[in-house]
Structure formats: structure tokens, C-alpha cells
Coordinates of N, CA, C and O in Angstrom, one line a residue:
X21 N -1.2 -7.5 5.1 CA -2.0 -6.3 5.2 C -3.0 -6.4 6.3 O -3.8 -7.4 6.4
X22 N -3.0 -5.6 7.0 CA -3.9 -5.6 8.1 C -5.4 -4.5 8.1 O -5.4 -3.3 8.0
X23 N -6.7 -5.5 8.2 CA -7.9 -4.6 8.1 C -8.0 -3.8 9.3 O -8.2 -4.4 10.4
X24 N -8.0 -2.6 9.2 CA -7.8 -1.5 10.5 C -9.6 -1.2 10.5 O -9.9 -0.7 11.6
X25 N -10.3 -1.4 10.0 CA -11.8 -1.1 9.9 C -12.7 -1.8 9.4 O -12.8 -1.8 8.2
X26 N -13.7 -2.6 10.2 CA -14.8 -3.4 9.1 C -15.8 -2.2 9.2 O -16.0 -1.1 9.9
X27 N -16.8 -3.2 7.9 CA -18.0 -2.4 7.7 C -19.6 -2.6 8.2 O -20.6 -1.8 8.2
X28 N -19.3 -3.9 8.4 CA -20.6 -4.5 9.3 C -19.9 -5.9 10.4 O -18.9 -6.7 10.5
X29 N -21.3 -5.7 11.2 CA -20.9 -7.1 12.0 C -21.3 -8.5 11.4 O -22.0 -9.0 10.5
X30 N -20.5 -9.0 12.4 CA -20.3 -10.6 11.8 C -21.6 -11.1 11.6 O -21.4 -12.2 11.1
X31 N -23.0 -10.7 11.9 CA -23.9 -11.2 11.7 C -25.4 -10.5 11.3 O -26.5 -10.9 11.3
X32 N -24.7 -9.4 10.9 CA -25.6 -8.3 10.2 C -26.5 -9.1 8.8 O -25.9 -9.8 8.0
X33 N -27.6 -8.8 8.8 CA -28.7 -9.1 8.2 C -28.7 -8.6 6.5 O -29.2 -7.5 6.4
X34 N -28.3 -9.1 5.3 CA -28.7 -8.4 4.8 C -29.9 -7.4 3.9 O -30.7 -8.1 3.3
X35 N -30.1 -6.1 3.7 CA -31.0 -5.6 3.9 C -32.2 -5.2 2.8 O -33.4 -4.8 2.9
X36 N -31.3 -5.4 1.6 CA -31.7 -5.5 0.2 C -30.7 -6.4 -0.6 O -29.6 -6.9 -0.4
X37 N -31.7 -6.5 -1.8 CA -30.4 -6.5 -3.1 C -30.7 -5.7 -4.3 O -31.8 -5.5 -4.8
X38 N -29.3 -5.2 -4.8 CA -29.3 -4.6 -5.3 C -28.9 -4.5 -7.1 O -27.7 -4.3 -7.3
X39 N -29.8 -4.7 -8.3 CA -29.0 -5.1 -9.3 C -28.0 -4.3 -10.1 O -28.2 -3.1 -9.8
X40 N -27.5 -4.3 -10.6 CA -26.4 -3.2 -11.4 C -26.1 -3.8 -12.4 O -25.6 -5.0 -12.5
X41 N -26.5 -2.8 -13.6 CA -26.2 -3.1 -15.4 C -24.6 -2.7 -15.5 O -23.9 -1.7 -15.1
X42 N -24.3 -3.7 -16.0 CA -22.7 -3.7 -16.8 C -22.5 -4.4 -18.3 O -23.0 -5.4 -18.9
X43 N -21.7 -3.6 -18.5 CA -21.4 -4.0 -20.4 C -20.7 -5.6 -20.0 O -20.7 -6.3 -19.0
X44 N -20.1 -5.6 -21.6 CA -19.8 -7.1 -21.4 C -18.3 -6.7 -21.2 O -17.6 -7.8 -21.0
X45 N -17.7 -5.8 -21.2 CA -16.1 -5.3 -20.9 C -15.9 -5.3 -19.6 O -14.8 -5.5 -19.2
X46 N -17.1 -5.0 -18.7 CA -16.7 -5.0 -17.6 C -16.8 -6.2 -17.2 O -15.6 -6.6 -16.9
X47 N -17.9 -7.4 -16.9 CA -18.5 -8.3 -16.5 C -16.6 -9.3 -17.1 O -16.0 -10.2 -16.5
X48 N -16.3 -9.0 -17.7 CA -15.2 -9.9 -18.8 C -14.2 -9.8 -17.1 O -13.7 -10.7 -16.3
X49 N -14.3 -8.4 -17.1 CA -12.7 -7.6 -16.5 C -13.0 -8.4 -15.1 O -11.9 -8.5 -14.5
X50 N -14.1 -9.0 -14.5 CA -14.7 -8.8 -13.2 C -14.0 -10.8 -13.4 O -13.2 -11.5 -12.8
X51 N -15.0 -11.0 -14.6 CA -14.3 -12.8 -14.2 C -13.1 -13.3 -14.4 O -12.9 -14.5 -14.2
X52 N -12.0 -12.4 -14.9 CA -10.6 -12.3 -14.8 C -10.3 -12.1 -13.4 O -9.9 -12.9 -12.6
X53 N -10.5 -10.9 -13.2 CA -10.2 -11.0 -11.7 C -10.6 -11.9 -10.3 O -9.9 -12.2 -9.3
X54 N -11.9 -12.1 -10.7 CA -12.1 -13.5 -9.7 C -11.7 -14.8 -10.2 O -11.8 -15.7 -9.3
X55 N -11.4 -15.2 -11.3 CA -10.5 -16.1 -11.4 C -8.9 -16.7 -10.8 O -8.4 -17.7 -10.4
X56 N -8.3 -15.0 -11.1 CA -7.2 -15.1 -10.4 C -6.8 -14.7 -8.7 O -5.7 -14.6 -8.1
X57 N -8.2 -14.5 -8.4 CA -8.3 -14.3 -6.7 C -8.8 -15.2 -5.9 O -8.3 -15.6 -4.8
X58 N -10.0 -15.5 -6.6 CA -10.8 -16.2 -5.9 C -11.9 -15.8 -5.4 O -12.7 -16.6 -4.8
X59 N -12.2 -14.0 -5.5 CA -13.3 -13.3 -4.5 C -14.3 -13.6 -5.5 O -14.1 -14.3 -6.5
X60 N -15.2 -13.1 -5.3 CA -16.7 -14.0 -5.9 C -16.8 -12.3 -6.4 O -16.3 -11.4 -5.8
X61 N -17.5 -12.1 -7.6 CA -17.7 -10.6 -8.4 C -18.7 -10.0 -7.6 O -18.9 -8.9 -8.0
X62 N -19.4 -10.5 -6.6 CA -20.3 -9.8 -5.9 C -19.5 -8.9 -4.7 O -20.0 -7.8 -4.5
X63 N -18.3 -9.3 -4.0 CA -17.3 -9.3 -3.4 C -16.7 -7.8 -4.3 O -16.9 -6.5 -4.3
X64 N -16.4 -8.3 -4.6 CA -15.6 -6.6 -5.4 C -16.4 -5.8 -5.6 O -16.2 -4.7 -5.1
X65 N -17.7 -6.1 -6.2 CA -18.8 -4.9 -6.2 C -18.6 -4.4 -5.2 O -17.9 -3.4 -5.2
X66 N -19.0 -4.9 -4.2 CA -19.6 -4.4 -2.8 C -18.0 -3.8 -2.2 O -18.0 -2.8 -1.5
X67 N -16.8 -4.4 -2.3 CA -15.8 -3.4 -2.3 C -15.4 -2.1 -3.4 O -15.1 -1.1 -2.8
X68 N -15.4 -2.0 -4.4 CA -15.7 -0.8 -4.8 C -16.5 0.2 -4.5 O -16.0 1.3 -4.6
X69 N -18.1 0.0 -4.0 CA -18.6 0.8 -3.9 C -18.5 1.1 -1.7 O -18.9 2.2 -1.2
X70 N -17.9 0.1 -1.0 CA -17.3 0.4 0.1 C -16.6 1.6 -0.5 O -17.2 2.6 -0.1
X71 N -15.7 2.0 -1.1 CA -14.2 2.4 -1.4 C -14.9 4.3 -1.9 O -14.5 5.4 -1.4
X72 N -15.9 4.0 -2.9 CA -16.4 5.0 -3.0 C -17.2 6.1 -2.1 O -16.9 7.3 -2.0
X73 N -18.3 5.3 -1.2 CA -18.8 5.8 -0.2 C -17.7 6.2 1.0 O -18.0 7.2 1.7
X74 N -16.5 5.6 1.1 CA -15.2 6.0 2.3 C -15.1 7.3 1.5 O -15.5 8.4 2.0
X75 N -14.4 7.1 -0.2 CA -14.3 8.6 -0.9 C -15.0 9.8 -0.2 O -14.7 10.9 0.3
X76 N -16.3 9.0 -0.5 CA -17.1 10.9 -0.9 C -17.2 11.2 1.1 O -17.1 12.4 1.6
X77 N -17.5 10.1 1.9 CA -17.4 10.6 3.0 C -16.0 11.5 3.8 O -15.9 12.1 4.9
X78 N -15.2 11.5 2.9 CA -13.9 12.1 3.2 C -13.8 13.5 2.5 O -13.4 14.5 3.1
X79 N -14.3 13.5 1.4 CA -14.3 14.4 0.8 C -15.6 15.0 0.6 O -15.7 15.6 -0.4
X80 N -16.7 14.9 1.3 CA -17.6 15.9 0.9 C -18.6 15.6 -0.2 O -19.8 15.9 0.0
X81 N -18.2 15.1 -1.6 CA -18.4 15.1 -2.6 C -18.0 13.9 -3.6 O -17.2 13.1 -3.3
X82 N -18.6 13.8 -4.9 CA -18.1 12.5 -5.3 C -17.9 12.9 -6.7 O -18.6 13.7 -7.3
X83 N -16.6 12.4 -7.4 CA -15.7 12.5 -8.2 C -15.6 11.4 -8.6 O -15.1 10.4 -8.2
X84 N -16.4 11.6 -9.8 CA -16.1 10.0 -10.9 C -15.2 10.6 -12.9 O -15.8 11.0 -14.0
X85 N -14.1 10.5 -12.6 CA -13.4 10.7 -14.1 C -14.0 9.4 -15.3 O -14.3 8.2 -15.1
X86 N -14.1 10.3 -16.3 CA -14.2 9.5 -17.4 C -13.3 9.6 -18.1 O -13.3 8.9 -19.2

């Protein structure tokens, strides 16, 4: 798979941090998946919410289903 777009440079500063409340279903689902990847759960955070911000900049608007 080839990355056609980064999101910062190689030596960008970071600028905050930022904390985020999660149940224990999610936090569960997060160390399953970095288990079997290897990406660290801070890593996916920060790509889902990459993934979201691409969303709504594409579309105008933001669309979250429950």
C-alpha cells in the first residue's frame, strides 16, 4: 500500500496534548488491536481522527452514525 499524502513533516513540533475519555469497550478494542499490529493506541487515535478531519473536509460537514 502506498502513502500518497502525509500530514506533517518529519520534524514538526508537537503542539498540544490532547486527552480523550473512553469506556472500557473501547480502550479493550484499542489493546487488541495494537497487540496484533504493533501501532501504539495513540497511533490510531490520531489516525482516526486524521480520517475524520479528511471526511468532513471533503464533505463539508460531519457525519457521525450511532
Amino acid at each position: 500500500m502506498a502513502i500518497i499524502n502525509t500530514y506533517k513533516s518529519k520534524n514538526e513540533k508537537k503542539k498540544d496534548i490532547v486527552y480523550c475519555r473512553m469506556d472500557d469497550s473501547m480502550q479493550e478494542a484499542l489493546d487488541e488491536i495494537r497487540k496484533a499490529t504493533g501501532i501504539s493506541k495513540s497511533e490510531l487515535i490520531r489516525e482516526a481522527v486524521r480520517r475524520l478531519i479528511s471526511e468532513v473536509k471533503l464533505r463539508g460537514d460531519v457525519r457521525i452514525s450511532i
